[in-house]
mmCIF file of C-alpha atoms in Angstrom:
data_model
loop_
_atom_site.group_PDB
_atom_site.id
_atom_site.type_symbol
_atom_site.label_atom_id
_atom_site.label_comp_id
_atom_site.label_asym_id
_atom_site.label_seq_id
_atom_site.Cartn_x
_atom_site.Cartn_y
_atom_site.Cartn_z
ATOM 1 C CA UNK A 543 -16.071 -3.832 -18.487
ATOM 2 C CA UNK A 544 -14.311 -2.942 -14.664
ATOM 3 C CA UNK A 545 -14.227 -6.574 -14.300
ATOM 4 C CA UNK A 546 -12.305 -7.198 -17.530
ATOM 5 C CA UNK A 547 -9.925 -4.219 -16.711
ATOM 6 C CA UNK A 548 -9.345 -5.271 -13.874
ATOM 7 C CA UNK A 549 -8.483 -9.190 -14.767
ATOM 8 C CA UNK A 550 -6.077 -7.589 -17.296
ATOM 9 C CA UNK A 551 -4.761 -5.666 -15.029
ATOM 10 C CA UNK A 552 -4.116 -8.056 -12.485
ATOM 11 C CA UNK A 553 -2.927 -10.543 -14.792
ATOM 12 C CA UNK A 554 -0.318 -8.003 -16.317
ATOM 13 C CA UNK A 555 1.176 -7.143 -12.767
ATOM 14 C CA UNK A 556 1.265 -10.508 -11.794
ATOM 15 C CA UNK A 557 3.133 -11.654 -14.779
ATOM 16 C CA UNK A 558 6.095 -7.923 -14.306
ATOM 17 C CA UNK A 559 5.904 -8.739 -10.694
ATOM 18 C CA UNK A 560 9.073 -10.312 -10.235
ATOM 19 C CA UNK A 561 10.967 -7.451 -12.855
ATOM 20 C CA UNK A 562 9.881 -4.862 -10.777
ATOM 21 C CA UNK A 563 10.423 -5.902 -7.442
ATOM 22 C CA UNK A 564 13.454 -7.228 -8.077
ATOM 23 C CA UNK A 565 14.748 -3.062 -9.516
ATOM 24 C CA UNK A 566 12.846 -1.586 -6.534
ATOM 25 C CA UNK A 567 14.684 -3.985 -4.142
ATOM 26 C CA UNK A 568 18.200 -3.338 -5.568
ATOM 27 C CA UNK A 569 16.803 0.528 -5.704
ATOM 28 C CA UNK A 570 15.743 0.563 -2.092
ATOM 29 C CA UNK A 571 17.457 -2.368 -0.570
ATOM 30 C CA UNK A 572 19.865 -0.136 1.855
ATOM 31 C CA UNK A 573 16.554 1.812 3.628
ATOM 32 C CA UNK A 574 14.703 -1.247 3.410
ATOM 33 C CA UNK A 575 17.455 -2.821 5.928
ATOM 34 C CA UNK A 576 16.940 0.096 7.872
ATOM 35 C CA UNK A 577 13.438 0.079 7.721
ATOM 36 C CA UNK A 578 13.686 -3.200 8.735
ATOM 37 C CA UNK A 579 16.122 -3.182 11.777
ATOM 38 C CA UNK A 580 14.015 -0.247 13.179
ATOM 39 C CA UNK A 581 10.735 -2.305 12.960
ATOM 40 C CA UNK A 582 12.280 -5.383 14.276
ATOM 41 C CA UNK A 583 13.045 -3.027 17.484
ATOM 42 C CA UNK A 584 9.570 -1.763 17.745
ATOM 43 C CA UNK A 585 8.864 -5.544 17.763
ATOM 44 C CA UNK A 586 10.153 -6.120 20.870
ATOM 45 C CA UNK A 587 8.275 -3.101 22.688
ATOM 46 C CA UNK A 588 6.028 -4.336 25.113
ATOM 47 C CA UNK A 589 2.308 -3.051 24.867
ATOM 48 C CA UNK A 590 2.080 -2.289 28.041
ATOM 49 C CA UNK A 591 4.949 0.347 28.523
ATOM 50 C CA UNK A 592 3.052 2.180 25.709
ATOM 51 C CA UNK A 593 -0.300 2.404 27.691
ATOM 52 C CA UNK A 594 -1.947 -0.333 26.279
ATOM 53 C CA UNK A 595 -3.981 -2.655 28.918
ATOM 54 C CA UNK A 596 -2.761 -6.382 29.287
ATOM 55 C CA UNK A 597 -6.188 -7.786 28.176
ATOM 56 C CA UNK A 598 -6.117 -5.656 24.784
ATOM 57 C CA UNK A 599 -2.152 -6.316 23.846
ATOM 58 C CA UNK A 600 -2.480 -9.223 21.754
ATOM 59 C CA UNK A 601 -6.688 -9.341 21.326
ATOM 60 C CA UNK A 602 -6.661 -6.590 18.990
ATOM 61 C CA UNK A 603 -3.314 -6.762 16.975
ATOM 62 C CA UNK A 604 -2.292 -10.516 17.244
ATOM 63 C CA UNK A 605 -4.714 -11.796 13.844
ATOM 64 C CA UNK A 606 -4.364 -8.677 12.179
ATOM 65 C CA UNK A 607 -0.526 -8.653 12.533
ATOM 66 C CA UNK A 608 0.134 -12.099 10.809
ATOM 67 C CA UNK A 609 -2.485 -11.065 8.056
ATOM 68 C CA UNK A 610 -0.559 -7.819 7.433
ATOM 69 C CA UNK A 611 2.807 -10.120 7.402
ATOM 70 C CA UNK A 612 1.511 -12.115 4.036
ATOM 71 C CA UNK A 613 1.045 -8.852 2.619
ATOM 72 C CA UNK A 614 4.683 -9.673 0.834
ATOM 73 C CA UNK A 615 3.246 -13.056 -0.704
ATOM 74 C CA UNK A 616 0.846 -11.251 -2.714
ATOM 75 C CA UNK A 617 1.856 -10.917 -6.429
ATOM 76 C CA UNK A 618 -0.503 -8.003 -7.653
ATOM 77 C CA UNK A 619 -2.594 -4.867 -6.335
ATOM 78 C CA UNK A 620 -5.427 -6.963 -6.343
ATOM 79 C CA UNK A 621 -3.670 -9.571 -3.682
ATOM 80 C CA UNK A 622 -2.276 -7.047 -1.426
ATOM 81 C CA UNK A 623 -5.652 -5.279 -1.143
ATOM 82 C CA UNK A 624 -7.304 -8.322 0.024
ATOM 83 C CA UNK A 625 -4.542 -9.205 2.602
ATOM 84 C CA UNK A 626 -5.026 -5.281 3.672
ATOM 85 C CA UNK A 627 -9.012 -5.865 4.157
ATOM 86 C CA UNK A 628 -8.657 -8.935 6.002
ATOM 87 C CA UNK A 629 -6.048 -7.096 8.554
ATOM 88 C CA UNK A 630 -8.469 -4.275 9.028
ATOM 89 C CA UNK A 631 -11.335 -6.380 9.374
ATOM 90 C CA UNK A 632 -9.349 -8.134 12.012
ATOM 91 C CA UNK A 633 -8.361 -4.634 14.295
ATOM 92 C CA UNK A 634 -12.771 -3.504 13.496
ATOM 93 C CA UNK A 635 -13.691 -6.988 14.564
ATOM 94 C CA UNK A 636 -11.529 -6.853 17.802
ATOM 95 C CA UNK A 637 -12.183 -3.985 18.417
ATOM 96 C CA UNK A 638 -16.392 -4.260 18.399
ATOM 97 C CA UNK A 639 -15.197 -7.538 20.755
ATOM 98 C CA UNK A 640 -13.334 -5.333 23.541
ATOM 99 C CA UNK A 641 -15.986 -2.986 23.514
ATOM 100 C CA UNK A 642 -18.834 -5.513 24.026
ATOM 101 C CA UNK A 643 -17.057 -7.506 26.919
ATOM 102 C CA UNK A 644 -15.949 -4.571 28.688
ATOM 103 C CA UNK A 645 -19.772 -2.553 28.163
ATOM 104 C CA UNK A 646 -22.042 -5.714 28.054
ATOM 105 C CA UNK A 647 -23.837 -4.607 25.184
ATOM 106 C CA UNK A 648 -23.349 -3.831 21.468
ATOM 107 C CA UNK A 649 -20.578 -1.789 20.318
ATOM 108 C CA UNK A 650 -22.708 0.716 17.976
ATOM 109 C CA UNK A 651 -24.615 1.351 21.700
ATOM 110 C CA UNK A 652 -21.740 2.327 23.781
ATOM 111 C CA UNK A 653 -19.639 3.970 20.576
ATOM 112 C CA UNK A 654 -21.919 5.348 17.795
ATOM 113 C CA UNK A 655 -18.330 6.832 15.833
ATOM 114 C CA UNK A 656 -16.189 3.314 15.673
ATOM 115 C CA UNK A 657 -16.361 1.102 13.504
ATOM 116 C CA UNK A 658 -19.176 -0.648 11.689
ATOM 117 C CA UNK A 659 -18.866 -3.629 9.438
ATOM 118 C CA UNK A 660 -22.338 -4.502 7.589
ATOM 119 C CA UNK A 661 -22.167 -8.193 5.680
ATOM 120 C CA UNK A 662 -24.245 -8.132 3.113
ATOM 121 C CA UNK A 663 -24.969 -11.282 0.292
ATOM 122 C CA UNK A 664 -21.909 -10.594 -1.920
ATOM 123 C CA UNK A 665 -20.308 -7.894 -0.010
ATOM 124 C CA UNK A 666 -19.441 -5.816 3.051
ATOM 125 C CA UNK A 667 -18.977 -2.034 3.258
ATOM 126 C CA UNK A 668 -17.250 -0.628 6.383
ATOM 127 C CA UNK A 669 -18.416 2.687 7.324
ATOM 128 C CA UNK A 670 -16.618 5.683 9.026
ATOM 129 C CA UNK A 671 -13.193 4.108 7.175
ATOM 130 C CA UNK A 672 -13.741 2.474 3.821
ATOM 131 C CA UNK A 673 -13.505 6.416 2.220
ATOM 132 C CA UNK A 674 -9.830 6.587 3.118
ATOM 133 C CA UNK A 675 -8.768 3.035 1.441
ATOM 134 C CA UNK A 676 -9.889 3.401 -2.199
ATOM 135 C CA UNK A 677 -8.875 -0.135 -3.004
ATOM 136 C CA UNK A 678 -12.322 -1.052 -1.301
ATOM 137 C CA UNK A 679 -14.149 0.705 -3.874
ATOM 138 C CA UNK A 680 -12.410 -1.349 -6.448
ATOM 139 C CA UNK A 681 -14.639 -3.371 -8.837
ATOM 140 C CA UNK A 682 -13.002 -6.664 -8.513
ATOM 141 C CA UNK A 683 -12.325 -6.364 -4.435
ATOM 142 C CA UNK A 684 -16.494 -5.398 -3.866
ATOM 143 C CA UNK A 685 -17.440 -8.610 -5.674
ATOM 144 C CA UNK A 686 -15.185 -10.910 -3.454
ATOM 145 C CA UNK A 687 -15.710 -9.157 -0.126
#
């Protein structure tokens, strides 16, 4: 029954999409442009100045910033959850990587509190952060993931 709610659901989004984007655009256009001139200026702060290390700038944010980009060509909930899971699988997957090549050994050894991702047959579950995204406990996303 979740899986037929949540076709319908995704099917009746998909199809009001373009309706209700295009009101919330004309609604929110003029902080959108503002939103948008203040992130395009955050775009061009280097890492660095910030504290971040040169090897970790683009390692850990490069893939999962041009997953989060898409996020616009998705057309319902269901869409923009999955581009959402992929970016933060991205940022738990890089960071597991920096960990191991700057400890030598596993990440869940050196850092028992980051981030764990488990694959399983038909699923993953990410622990210590999957409770504060509730679109991974939706129906439809656990059977793809």
């Amino acid at each position: 029954m979740n899986q037929l709610w949540s076709a319908c659901e995704t099917w009746v989004l998909g199809s009001v999409y373009d309706k209700i984007i295009g009101a919330c655009k004309q609604m929110f256009g003029r902080s959108d442009k503002c939103l948008d001139a203040n992130l395009a200026r955050l775009d061009k702060v280097d890492p660095i100045v910030l504290g971040v290390r040169s090897e970790f700038k683009e390692f850990v944010l490069g893939e999962a910033l041009s997953q989060f980009r898409m996020i616009n060509r998705g057309r319902t909930p269901l869409e923009k959850a999955i581009c959402l899971r992929k970016s933060i699988n991205c940022i738990i997957e890089g960071i597991q990587t920096v960990i191991s090549s700057c400890s030598g050994t596993e990440a869940s050894r050196v850092c028992p509190n980051t981030f764990q991702r488990r694959d399983y047959a038909h699923g993953c579950e990410i622990s210590k952060f999957a409770g504060f995204l509730p679109f991974y406990r939706h129906p439809c996303l656990q059977q793809i993931m």
